[in-house]
PDB file of C-alpha atoms in Angstrom:
ATOM      1  CA  MET A   1     -34.363 -40.199  -0.285  1.00 85.00           C
ATOM      2  CA  GLY A   2     -32.473 -40.696  -3.532  1.00 94.00           C
ATOM      3  CA  LYS A   3     -28.851 -41.734  -3.903  1.00 97.00           C
ATOM      4  CA  PHE A   4     -26.012 -40.859  -6.239  1.00 98.00           C
ATOM      5  CA  ILE A   5     -24.124 -44.062  -7.033  1.00 98.00           C
ATOM      6  CA  LEU A   6     -20.574 -43.188  -8.065  1.00 98.00           C
ATOM      7  CA  LYS A   7     -18.846 -45.931 -10.065  1.00 97.00           C
ATOM      8  CA  GLN A   8     -15.500 -46.464 -11.689  1.00 96.00           C
ATOM      9  CA  THR A   9     -15.704 -47.668 -15.298  1.00 95.00           C
ATOM     10  CA  LYS A  10     -13.004 -48.921 -17.658  1.00 95.00           C
ATOM     11  CA  THR A  11     -12.522 -45.377 -18.951  1.00 96.00           C
ATOM     12  CA  GLY A  12     -13.183 -43.191 -15.901  1.00 97.00           C
ATOM     13  CA  PHE A  13     -15.977 -42.416 -13.433  1.00 97.00           C
ATOM     14  CA  LYS A  14     -19.747 -41.920 -13.744  1.00 97.00           C
ATOM     15  CA  PHE A  15     -22.774 -41.574 -11.523  1.00 98.00           C
ATOM     16  CA  ASP A  16     -26.356 -42.724 -11.545  1.00 98.00           C
ATOM     17  CA  LEU A  17     -29.019 -40.887  -9.572  1.00 98.00           C
ATOM     18  CA  LYS A  18     -31.455 -43.397  -8.113  1.00 97.00           C
ATOM     19  CA  ALA A  19     -34.903 -42.536  -6.759  1.00 95.00           C
ATOM     20  CA  THR A  20     -36.115 -43.798  -3.394  1.00 93.00           C
ATOM     21  CA  ASN A  21     -37.520 -46.907  -5.114  1.00 94.00           C
ATOM     22  CA  GLY A  22     -34.082 -47.786  -6.536  1.00 94.00           C
ATOM     23  CA  GLN A  23     -34.913 -46.812 -10.142  1.00 95.00           C
ATOM     24  CA  VAL A  24     -32.155 -44.994 -12.048  1.00 97.00           C
ATOM     25  CA  ILE A  25     -33.598 -41.596 -12.993  1.00 97.00           C
ATOM     26  CA  ALA A  26     -30.507 -39.886 -14.402  1.00 98.00           C
ATOM     27  CA  THR A  27     -27.001 -40.821 -15.524  1.00 98.00           C
ATOM     28  CA  SER A  28     -23.837 -38.816 -16.089  1.00 98.00           C
ATOM     29  CA  GLU A  29     -21.233 -38.778 -18.788  1.00 96.00           C
ATOM     30  CA  ILE A  30     -17.900 -40.514 -18.140  1.00 97.00           C
ATOM     31  CA  TYR A  31     -15.527 -38.259 -16.202  1.00 97.00           C
ATOM     32  CA  THR A  32     -11.757 -38.750 -16.295  1.00 97.00           C
ATOM     33  CA  THR A  33     -11.310 -38.389 -12.520  1.00 97.00           C
ATOM     34  CA  GLU A  34     -13.338 -39.159  -9.413  1.00 97.00           C
ATOM     35  CA  ALA A  35     -13.034 -35.502  -8.353  1.00 98.00           C
ATOM     36  CA  ALA A  36     -14.539 -34.335 -11.661  1.00 97.00           C
ATOM     37  CA  CYS A  37     -17.381 -36.829 -11.220  1.00 98.00           C
ATOM     38  CA  LYS A  38     -18.054 -35.494  -7.712  1.00 98.00           C
ATOM     39  CA  ASN A  39     -18.135 -31.963  -9.160  1.00 97.00           C
ATOM     40  CA  GLY A  40     -20.732 -33.223 -11.659  1.00 97.00           C
ATOM     41  CA  ILE A  41     -22.845 -34.545  -8.781  1.00 98.00           C
ATOM     42  CA  GLU A  42     -22.644 -31.167  -7.027  1.00 97.00           C
ATOM     43  CA  SER A  43     -23.670 -29.443 -10.243  1.00 97.00           C
ATOM     44  CA  VAL A  44     -26.747 -31.691 -10.556  1.00 98.00           C
ATOM     45  CA  ARG A  45     -27.588 -31.015  -6.893  1.00 97.00           C
ATOM     46  CA  LYS A  46     -27.378 -27.244  -7.384  1.00 97.00           C
ATOM     47  CA  ASN A  47     -29.077 -27.015 -10.758  1.00 97.00           C
ATOM     48  CA  ALA A  48     -31.887 -29.612 -10.597  1.00 97.00           C
ATOM     49  CA  ALA A  49     -34.172 -27.765  -8.193  1.00 92.00           C
ATOM     50  CA  LEU A  50     -34.029 -24.417  -9.976  1.00 95.00           C
ATOM     51  CA  ALA A  51     -33.721 -25.586 -13.592  1.00 98.00           C
ATOM     52  CA  ASN A  52     -36.240 -24.320 -16.116  1.00 98.00           C
ATOM     53  CA  LEU A  53     -38.143 -26.762 -18.323  1.00 98.00           C
ATOM     54  CA  GLU A  54     -37.845 -26.654 -22.110  1.00 98.00           C
ATOM     55  CA  ASP A  55     -40.219 -29.015 -23.902  1.00 98.00           C
ATOM     56  CA  GLN A  56     -38.641 -29.500 -27.312  1.00 98.00           C
ATOM     57  CA  THR A  57     -41.481 -31.852 -28.320  1.00 98.00           C
ATOM     58  CA  ALA A  58     -43.973 -28.954 -28.335  1.00 97.00           C
ATOM     59  CA  GLU A  59     -44.560 -26.966 -31.498  1.00 96.00           C
ATOM     60  CA  ASN A  60     -42.900 -23.528 -31.425  1.00 97.00           C
ATOM     61  CA  TYR A  61     -41.499 -24.232 -27.957  1.00 97.00           C
ATOM     62  CA  GLU A  62     -39.964 -21.384 -26.009  1.00 96.00           C
ATOM     63  CA  VAL A  63     -36.219 -21.647 -25.448  1.00 97.00           C
ATOM     64  CA  ALA A  64     -35.537 -21.618 -21.697  1.00 97.00           C
ATOM     65  CA  LYS A  65     -32.533 -20.121 -19.933  1.00 97.00           C
ATOM     66  CA  HIS A  66     -29.834 -22.337 -18.410  1.00 97.00           C
ATOM     67  CA  PRO A  67     -29.897 -24.227 -16.120  1.00 98.00           C
ATOM     68  CA  LYS A  68     -32.670 -26.248 -17.724  1.00 98.00           C
ATOM     69  CA  PHE A  69     -34.187 -29.635 -18.325  1.00 98.00           C
ATOM     70  CA  GLU A  70     -34.758 -30.327 -22.009  1.00 98.00           C
ATOM     71  CA  ILE A  71     -37.434 -32.868 -22.936  1.00 98.00           C
ATOM     72  CA  TYR A  72     -36.964 -34.273 -26.443  1.00 98.00           C
ATOM     73  CA  THR A  73     -37.660 -37.366 -28.530  1.00 98.00           C
ATOM     74  CA  ASP A  74     -34.846 -39.682 -29.591  1.00 97.00           C
ATOM     75  CA  LYS A  75     -34.405 -41.539 -32.882  1.00 97.00           C
ATOM     76  CA  ALA A  76     -36.521 -44.427 -31.575  1.00 97.00           C
ATOM     77  CA  GLY A  77     -39.388 -42.019 -30.825  1.00 97.00           C
ATOM     78  CA  GLU A  78     -38.972 -42.267 -27.038  1.00 98.00           C
ATOM     79  CA  PHE A  79     -39.081 -39.261 -24.715  1.00 98.00           C
ATOM     80  CA  ARG A  80     -35.894 -38.336 -22.870  1.00 98.00           C
ATOM     81  CA  PHE A  81     -34.607 -35.453 -20.795  1.00 98.00           C
ATOM     82  CA  ARG A  82     -31.209 -33.939 -20.232  1.00 98.00           C
ATOM     83  CA  LEU A  83     -30.213 -31.512 -17.516  1.00 98.00           C
ATOM     84  CA  LYS A  84     -27.951 -28.670 -18.594  1.00 98.00           C
ATOM     85  CA  ALA A  85     -25.936 -26.520 -16.185  1.00 97.00           C
ATOM     86  CA  ARG A  86     -25.712 -22.725 -16.255  1.00 96.00           C
ATOM     87  CA  ASN A  87     -22.884 -22.967 -18.805  1.00 96.00           C
ATOM     88  CA  GLY A  88     -24.966 -25.133 -21.161  1.00 97.00           C
ATOM     89  CA  GLU A  89     -23.048 -28.347 -20.434  1.00 96.00           C
ATOM     90  CA  ILE A  90     -25.118 -31.534 -20.202  1.00 97.00           C
ATOM     91  CA  ILE A  91     -24.708 -32.832 -16.642  1.00 98.00           C
ATOM     92  CA  ALA A  92     -27.268 -35.668 -16.548  1.00 98.00           C
ATOM     93  CA  VAL A  93     -29.448 -37.608 -18.993  1.00 98.00           C
ATOM     94  CA  SER A  94     -32.414 -39.930 -18.660  1.00 98.00           C
ATOM     95  CA  GLU A  95     -33.382 -43.270 -20.069  1.00 96.00           C
ATOM     96  CA  GLY A  96     -36.012 -43.430 -22.804  1.00 97.00           C
ATOM     97  CA  TYR A  97     -39.674 -43.177 -21.791  1.00 98.00           C
ATOM     98  CA  VAL A  98     -42.572 -44.486 -23.895  1.00 97.00           C
ATOM     99  CA  ASN A  99     -44.768 -41.496 -23.036  1.00 97.00           C
ATOM    100  CA  LYS A 100     -44.240 -37.861 -22.164  1.00 98.00           C
ATOM    101  CA  PRO A 101     -45.990 -37.866 -18.742  1.00 98.00           C
ATOM    102  CA  ASN A 102     -43.531 -40.517 -17.503  1.00 97.00           C
ATOM    103  CA  CYS A 103     -40.631 -38.414 -18.787  1.00 98.00           C
ATOM    104  CA  GLU A 104     -42.039 -35.357 -16.985  1.00 98.00           C
ATOM    105  CA  ASN A 105     -42.313 -37.470 -13.814  1.00 97.00           C
ATOM    106  CA  GLY A 106     -38.629 -38.352 -14.267  1.00 97.00           C
ATOM    107  CA  VAL A 107     -37.748 -34.639 -14.361  1.00 98.00           C
ATOM    108  CA  GLU A 108     -39.744 -34.045 -11.168  1.00 97.00           C
ATOM    109  CA  SER A 109     -38.061 -37.031  -9.511  1.00 97.00           C
ATOM    110  CA  VAL A 110     -34.610 -35.574 -10.278  1.00 98.00           C
ATOM    111  CA  ARG A 111     -35.737 -32.174  -8.912  1.00 97.00           C
ATOM    112  CA  LYS A 112     -36.951 -33.857  -5.720  1.00 96.00           C
ATOM    113  CA  ASN A 113     -34.164 -36.401  -5.164  1.00 96.00           C
ATOM    114  CA  ALA A 114     -30.953 -34.701  -6.333  1.00 97.00           C
ATOM    115  CA  PRO A 115     -30.571 -31.892  -3.743  1.00 96.00           C
ATOM    116  CA  GLU A 116     -30.534 -34.201  -0.701  1.00 94.00           C
ATOM    117  CA  ALA A 117     -29.259 -37.449  -2.227  1.00 96.00           C
ATOM    118  CA  GLU A 118     -26.281 -39.031  -0.507  1.00 96.00           C
ATOM    119  CA  VAL A 119     -23.260 -40.125  -2.531  1.00 97.00           C
ATOM    120  CA  ILE A 120     -22.370 -43.803  -2.348  1.00 97.00           C
ATOM    121  CA  LYS A 121     -19.185 -45.023  -3.981  1.00 96.00           C
ATOM    122  CA  GLU A 122     -19.572 -48.455  -5.500  1.00 93.00           C
ATOM    123  CA  GLU A 123     -16.342 -50.382  -5.444  1.00 78.00           C
ATOM    124  CA  ALA A 124     -15.318 -51.924  -8.741  1.00 63.00           C
TER     125      ALA A 124
END
């Protein structure tokens, strides 16, 4: 089962979602409070399993409704995904992947791990 690792940073709080193998599969923005960060975790839990998939790397892709995962390419040409909540806010982002199938696997890993992942607070 995956884990949400909640951490305090110099400027606030963030979380990483780790897969069963310990790999980080998604990361949050920096939240100003721990409570806001926990709300972000709950939002990922709720939205990941039912999110649509929008592949922005495909020609003439169809725009999906929120919540959704968006697959896109970054400036370095790597594939990434971001999870957006019902309100369109980005609630989690991925690392860069060299190929699209690995990025798609990352999306599936978030879908699978997020709903049941426990929250572990890492002390600073």
